[in-house]
mmCIF file of C-alpha atoms and ligand atoms in Angstrom:
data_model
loop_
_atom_site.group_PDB
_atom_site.id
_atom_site.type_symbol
_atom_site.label_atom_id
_atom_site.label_comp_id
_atom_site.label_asym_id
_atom_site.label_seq_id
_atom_site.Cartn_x
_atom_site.Cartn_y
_atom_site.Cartn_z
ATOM 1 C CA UNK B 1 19.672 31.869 -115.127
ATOM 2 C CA UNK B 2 16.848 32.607 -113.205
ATOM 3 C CA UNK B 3 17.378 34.456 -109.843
ATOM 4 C CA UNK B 4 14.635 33.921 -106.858
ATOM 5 C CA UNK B 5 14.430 37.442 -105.438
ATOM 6 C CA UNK B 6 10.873 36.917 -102.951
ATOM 7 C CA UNK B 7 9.007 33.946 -102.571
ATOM 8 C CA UNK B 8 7.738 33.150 -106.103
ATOM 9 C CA UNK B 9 9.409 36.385 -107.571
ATOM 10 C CA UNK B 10 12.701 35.599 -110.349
ATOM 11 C CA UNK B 11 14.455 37.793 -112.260
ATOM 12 C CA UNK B 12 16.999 36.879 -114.934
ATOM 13 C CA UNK B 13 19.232 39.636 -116.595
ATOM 14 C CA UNK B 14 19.750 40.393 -120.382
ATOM 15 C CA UNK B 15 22.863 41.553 -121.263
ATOM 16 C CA UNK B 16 21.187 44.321 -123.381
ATOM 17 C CA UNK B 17 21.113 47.512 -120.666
ATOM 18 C CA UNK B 18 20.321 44.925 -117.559
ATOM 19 C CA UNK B 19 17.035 44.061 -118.415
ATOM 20 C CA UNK B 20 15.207 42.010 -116.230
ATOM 21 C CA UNK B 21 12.662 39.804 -117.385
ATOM 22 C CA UNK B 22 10.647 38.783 -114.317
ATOM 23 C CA UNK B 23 8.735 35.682 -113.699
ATOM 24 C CA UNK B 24 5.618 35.881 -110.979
ATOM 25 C CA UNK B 25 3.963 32.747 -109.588
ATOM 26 C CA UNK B 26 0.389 33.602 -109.223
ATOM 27 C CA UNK B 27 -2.623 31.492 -108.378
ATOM 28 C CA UNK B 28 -3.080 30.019 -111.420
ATOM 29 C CA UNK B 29 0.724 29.776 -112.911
ATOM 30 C CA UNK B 30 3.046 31.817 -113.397
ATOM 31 C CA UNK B 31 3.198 35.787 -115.278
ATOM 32 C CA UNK B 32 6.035 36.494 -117.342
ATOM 33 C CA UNK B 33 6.365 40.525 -116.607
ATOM 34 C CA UNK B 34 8.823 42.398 -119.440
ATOM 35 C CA UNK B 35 10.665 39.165 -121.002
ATOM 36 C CA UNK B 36 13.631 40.086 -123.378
ATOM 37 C CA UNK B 37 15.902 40.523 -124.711
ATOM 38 C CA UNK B 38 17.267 39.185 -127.651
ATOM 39 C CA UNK B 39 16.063 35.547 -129.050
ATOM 40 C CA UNK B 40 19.069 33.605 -127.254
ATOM 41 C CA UNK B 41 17.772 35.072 -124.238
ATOM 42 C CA UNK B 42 13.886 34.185 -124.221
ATOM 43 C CA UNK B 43 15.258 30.991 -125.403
ATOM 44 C CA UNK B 44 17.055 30.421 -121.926
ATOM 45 C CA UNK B 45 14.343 32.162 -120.370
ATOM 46 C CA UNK B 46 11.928 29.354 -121.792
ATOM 47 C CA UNK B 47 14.648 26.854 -120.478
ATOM 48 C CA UNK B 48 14.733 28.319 -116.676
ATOM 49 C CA UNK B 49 10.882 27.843 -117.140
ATOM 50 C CA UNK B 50 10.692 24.383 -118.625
ATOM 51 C CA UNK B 51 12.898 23.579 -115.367
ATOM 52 C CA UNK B 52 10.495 25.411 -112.843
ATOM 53 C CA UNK B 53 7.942 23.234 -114.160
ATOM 54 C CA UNK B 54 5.094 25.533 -113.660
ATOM 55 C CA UNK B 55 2.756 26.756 -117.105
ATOM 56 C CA UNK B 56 3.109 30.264 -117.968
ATOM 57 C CA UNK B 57 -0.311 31.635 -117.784
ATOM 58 C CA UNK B 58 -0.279 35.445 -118.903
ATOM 59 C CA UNK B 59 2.252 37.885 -119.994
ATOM 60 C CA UNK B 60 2.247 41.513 -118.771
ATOM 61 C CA UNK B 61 4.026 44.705 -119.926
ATOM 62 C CA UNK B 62 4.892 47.398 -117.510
ATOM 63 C CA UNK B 63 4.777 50.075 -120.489
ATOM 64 C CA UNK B 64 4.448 50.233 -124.260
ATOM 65 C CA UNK B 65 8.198 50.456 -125.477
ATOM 66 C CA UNK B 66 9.624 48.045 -127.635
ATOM 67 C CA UNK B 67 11.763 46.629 -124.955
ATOM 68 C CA UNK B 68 9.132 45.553 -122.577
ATOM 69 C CA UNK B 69 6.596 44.411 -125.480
ATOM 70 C CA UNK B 70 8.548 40.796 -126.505
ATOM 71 C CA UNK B 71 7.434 37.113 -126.687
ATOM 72 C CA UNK B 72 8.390 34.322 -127.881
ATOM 73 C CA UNK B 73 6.552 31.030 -129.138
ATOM 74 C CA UNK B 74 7.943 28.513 -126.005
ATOM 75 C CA UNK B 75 6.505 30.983 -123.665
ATOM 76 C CA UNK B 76 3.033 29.630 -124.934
ATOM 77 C CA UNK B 77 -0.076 31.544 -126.579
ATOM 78 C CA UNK B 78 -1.387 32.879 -123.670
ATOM 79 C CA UNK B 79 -2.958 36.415 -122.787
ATOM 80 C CA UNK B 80 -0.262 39.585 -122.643
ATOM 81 C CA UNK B 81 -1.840 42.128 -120.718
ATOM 82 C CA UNK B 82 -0.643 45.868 -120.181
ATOM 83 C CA UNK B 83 -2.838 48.751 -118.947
ATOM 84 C CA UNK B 84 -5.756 50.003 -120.870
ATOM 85 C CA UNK B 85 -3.957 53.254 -121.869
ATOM 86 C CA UNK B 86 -0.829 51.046 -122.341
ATOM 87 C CA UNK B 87 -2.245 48.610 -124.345
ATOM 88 C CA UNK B 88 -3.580 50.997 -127.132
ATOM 89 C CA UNK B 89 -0.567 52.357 -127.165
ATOM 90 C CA UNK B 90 1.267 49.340 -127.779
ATOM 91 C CA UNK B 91 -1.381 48.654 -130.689
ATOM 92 C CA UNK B 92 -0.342 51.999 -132.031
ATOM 93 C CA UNK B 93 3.174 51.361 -131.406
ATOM 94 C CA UNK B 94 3.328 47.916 -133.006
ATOM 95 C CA UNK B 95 5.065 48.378 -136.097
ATOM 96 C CA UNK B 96 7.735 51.298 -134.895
ATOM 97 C CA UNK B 97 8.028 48.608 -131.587
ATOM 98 C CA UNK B 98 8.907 45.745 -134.335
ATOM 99 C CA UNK B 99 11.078 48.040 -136.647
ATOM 100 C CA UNK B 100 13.545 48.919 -132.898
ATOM 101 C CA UNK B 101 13.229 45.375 -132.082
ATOM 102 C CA UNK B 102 14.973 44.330 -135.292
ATOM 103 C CA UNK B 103 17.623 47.241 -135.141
ATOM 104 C CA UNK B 104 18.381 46.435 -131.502
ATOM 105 C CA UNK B 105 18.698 42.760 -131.045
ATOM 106 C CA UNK B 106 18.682 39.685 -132.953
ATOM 107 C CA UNK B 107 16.543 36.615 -133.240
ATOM 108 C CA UNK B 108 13.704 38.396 -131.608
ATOM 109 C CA UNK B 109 10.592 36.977 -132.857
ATOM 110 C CA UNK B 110 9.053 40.300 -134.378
ATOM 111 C CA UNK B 111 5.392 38.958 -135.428
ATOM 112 C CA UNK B 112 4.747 38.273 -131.243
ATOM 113 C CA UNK B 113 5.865 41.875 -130.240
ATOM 114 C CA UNK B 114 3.604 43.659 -128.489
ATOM 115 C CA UNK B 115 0.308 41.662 -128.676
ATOM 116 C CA UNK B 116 -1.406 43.080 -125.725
ATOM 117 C CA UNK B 117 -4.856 43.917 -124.272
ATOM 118 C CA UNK B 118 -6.155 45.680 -121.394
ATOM 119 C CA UNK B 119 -5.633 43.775 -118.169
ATOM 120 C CA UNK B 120 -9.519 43.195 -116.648
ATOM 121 C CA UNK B 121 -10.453 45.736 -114.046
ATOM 122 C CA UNK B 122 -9.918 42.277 -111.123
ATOM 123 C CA UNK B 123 -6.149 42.182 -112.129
ATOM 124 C CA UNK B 124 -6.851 38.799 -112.756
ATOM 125 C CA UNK B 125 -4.522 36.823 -113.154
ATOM 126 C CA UNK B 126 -1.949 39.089 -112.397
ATOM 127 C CA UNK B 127 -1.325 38.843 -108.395
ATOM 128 C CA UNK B 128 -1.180 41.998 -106.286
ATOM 129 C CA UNK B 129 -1.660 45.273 -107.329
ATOM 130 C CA UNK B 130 -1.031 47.286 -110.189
ATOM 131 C CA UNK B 131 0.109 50.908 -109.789
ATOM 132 C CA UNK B 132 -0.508 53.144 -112.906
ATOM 133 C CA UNK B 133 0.914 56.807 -113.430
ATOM 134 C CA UNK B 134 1.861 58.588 -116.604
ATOM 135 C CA UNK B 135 5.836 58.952 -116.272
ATOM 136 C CA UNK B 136 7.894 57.834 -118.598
ATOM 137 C CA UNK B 137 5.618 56.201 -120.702
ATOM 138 C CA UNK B 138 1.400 56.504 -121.563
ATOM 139 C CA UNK B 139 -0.168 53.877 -119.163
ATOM 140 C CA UNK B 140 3.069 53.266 -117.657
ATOM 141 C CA UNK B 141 2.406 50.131 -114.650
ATOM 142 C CA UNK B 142 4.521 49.079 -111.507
ATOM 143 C CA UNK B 143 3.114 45.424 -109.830
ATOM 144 C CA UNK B 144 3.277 46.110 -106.027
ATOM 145 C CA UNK B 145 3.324 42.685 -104.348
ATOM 146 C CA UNK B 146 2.875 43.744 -100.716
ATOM 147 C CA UNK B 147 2.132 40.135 -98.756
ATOM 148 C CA UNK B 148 5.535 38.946 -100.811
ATOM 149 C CA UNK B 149 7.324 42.568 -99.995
ATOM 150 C CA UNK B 150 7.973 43.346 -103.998
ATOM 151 C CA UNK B 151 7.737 46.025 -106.177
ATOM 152 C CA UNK B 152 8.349 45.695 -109.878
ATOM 153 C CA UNK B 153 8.909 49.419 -110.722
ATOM 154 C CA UNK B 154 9.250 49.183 -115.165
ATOM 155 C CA UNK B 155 11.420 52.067 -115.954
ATOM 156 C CA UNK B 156 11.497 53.728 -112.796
ATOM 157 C CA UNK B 157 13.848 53.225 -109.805
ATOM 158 C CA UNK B 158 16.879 52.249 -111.841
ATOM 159 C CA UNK B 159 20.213 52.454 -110.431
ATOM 160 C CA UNK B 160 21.338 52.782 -114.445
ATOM 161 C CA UNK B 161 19.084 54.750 -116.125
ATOM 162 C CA UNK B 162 18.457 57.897 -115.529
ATOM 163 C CA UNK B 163 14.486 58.783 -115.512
ATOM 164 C CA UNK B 164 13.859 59.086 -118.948
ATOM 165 C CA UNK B 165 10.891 61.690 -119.467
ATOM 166 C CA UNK B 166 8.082 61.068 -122.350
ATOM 167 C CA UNK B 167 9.467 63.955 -124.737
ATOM 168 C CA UNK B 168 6.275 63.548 -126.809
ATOM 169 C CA UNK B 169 3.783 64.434 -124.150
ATOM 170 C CA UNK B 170 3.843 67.940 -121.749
ATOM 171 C CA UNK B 171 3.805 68.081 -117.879
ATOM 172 C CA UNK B 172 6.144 65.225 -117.290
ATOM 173 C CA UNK B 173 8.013 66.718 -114.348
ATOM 174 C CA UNK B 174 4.519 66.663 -112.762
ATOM 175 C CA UNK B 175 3.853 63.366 -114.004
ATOM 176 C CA UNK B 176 6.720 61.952 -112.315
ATOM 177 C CA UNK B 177 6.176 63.775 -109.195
ATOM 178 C CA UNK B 178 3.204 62.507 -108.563
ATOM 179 C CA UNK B 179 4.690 58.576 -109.697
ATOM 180 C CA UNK B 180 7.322 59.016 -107.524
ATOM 181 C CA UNK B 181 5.001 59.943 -104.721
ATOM 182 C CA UNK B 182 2.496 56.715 -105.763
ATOM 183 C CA UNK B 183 5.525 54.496 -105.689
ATOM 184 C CA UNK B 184 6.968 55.756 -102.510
ATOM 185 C CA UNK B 185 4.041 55.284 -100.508
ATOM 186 C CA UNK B 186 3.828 51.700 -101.849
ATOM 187 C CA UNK B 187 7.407 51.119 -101.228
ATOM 188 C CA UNK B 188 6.608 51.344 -97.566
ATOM 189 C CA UNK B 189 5.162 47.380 -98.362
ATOM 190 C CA UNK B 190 8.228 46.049 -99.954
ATOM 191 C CA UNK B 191 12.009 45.355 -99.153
ATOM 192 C CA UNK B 192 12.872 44.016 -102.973
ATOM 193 C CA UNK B 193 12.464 46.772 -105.558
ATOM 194 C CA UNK B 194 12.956 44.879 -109.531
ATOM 195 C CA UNK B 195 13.269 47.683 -111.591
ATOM 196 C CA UNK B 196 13.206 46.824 -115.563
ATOM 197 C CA UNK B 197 16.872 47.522 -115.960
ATOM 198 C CA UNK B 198 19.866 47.533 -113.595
ATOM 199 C CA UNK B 199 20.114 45.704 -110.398
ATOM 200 C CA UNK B 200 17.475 44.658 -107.848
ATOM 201 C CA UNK B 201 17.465 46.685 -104.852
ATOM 202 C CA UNK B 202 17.082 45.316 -101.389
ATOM 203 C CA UNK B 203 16.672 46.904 -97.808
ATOM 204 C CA UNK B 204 17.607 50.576 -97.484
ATOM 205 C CA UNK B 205 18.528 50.137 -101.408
ATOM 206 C CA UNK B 206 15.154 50.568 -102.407
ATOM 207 C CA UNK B 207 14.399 54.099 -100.217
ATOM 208 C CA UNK B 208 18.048 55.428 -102.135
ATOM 209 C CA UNK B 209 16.178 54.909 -105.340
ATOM 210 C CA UNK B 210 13.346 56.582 -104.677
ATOM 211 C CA UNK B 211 16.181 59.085 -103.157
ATOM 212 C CA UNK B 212 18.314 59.397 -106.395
ATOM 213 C CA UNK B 213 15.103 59.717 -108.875
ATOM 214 C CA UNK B 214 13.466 62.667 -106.791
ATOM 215 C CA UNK B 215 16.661 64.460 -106.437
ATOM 216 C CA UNK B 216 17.023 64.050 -110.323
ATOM 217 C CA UNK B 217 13.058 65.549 -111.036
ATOM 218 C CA UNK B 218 13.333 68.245 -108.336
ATOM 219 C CA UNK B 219 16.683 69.581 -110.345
ATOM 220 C CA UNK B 220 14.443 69.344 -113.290
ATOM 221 C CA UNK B 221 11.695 71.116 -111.529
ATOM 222 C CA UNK B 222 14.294 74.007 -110.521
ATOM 223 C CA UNK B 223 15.590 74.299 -114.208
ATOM 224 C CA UNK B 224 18.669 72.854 -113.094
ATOM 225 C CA UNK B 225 20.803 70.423 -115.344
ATOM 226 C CA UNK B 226 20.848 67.291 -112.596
ATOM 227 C CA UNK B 227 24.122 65.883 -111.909
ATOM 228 C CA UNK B 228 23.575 61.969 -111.701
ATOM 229 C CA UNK B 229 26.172 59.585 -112.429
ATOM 230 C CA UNK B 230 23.481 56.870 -113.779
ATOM 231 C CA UNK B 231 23.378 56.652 -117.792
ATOM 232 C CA UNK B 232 21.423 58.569 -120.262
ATOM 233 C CA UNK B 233 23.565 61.370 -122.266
ATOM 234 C CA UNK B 234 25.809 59.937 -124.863
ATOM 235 C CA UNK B 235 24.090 56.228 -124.694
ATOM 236 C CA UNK B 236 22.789 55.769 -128.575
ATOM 237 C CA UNK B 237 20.312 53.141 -127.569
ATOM 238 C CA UNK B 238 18.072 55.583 -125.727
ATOM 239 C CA UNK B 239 16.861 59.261 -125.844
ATOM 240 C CA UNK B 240 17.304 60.741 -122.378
ATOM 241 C CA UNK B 241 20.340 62.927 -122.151
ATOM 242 C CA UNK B 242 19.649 65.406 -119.563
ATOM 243 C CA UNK B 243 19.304 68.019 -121.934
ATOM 244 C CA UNK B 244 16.857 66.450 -123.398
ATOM 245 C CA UNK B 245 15.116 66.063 -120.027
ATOM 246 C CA UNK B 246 15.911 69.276 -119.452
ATOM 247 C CA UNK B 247 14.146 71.126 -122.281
ATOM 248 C CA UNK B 248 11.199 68.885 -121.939
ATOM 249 C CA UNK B 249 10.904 70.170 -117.874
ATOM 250 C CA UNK B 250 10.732 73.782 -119.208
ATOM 251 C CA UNK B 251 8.286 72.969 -121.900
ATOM 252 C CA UNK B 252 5.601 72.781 -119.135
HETATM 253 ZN ZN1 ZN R 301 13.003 49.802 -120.833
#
């Protein structure tokens, strides 16, 4: 079921770690940002579209993991855009995005996964802005909507995840400083904050985010093991216990 969160903003939840696919109305149509999960699910999601009644024009993925690179053939053959740096990643990705796909989920169509190309420099036809940094992921993309007062933060901002740093790539800590500082200023705009898994945050919600994710890199930056209630050690679907984190902070 598709939830309106703005005006011409819905999210609708997997059941696979609270992902939220998220539909955008732009000028032309609407942009499908991160669907998934699982084939059942982009087959309702096609149904909560078909009933909208508006063409899906684009695609666009916040960041190249396997998670946030799905399709499916009702959605239509239609551009899937990521950043540039997230887009060749995604290319070189592809097949390791497709093999996690299949171990993950079922009935995932695994030929459409991760089909992307560079957004153009205009954004077009993806409305507002988008915010690049390098936490998290190569490339990795919110959408700031400002005149609608959204954010769509990918895997940032979660109120289940714990930020998960890139463990292949140095200087994350930094990386997400500086994110976290990008994001904050533009969070100023909004008052609805979809991040790509858990639950939308509204109103003062969206400043405790911000909050709980800073707290979590500044313990990092200290050498500290963070104490955060949000998931990430002992979860076998991803790679983020602290420890983890926690090595990778002192590897800068
Ligand atoms: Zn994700």
């Amino acid at each position: 079921m598709l939830t309106e969160v703005a005006d011409g903003v819905w999210v609708r939840q997997s059941a696979w770690v609270w992902t939220n696919s998220i539909v955008v109305r732009g000028e032309a149509g609407l942009i499908l940002v991160d669907p998934g999960i699982d084939g059942s699910e982009l087959n309702g999601l096609a149904d909560d579209l078909d009933r909208l009644g508006i063409p899906v024009v684009a695609g666009f993925s916040t960041h190249a993991h396997w998670d946030h690179l799905l399709w499916h053939f009702r959605f239509g053959d239609v551009p899937r855009y990521a950043t540039r740096a997230g887009a060749q990643a995604a290319t070189q990705a592809r097949e390791r995005a497709q093999a996690m796909a299949a171990e993950s989920a079922s009935g995932i169509p695994l030929e459409l996964i991760g089909l992307v190309t560079p957004l153009p420099p205009d954004g077009d036809p993806v409305p507002g802005e988008i915010l690049e940094h390098e936490a998290h992921a190569i490339g990795h993309a919110a959408v700031l909507l400002a005149d609608r007062g959204v954010m769509l933060a990918g895997d940032m901002l979660s109120d289940v995840l714990i930020p998960l740093l890139d463990h292949r790539r140095p200087g994350q800590v930094g990386a997400y400083e500086t994110a976290l500082d990008l994001l904050g200023e533009a969070a100023r705009h909004v008052d609805v904050l979809v991040p790509g898994h858990g639950a939308v945050a509204e109103g003062p919600e969206v400043a405790a985010r911000l909050g709980a994710d800073r707290a979590y890199i500044d313990a990092l930056r200290r050498g500290e093991e963070p104490v955060d209630a949000r998931l990430g050690p002992d979860a076998d679907w991803l790679s983020g216990p602290h420890q983890l984190n926690l090595e990778q902070a002192r590897r800068r």
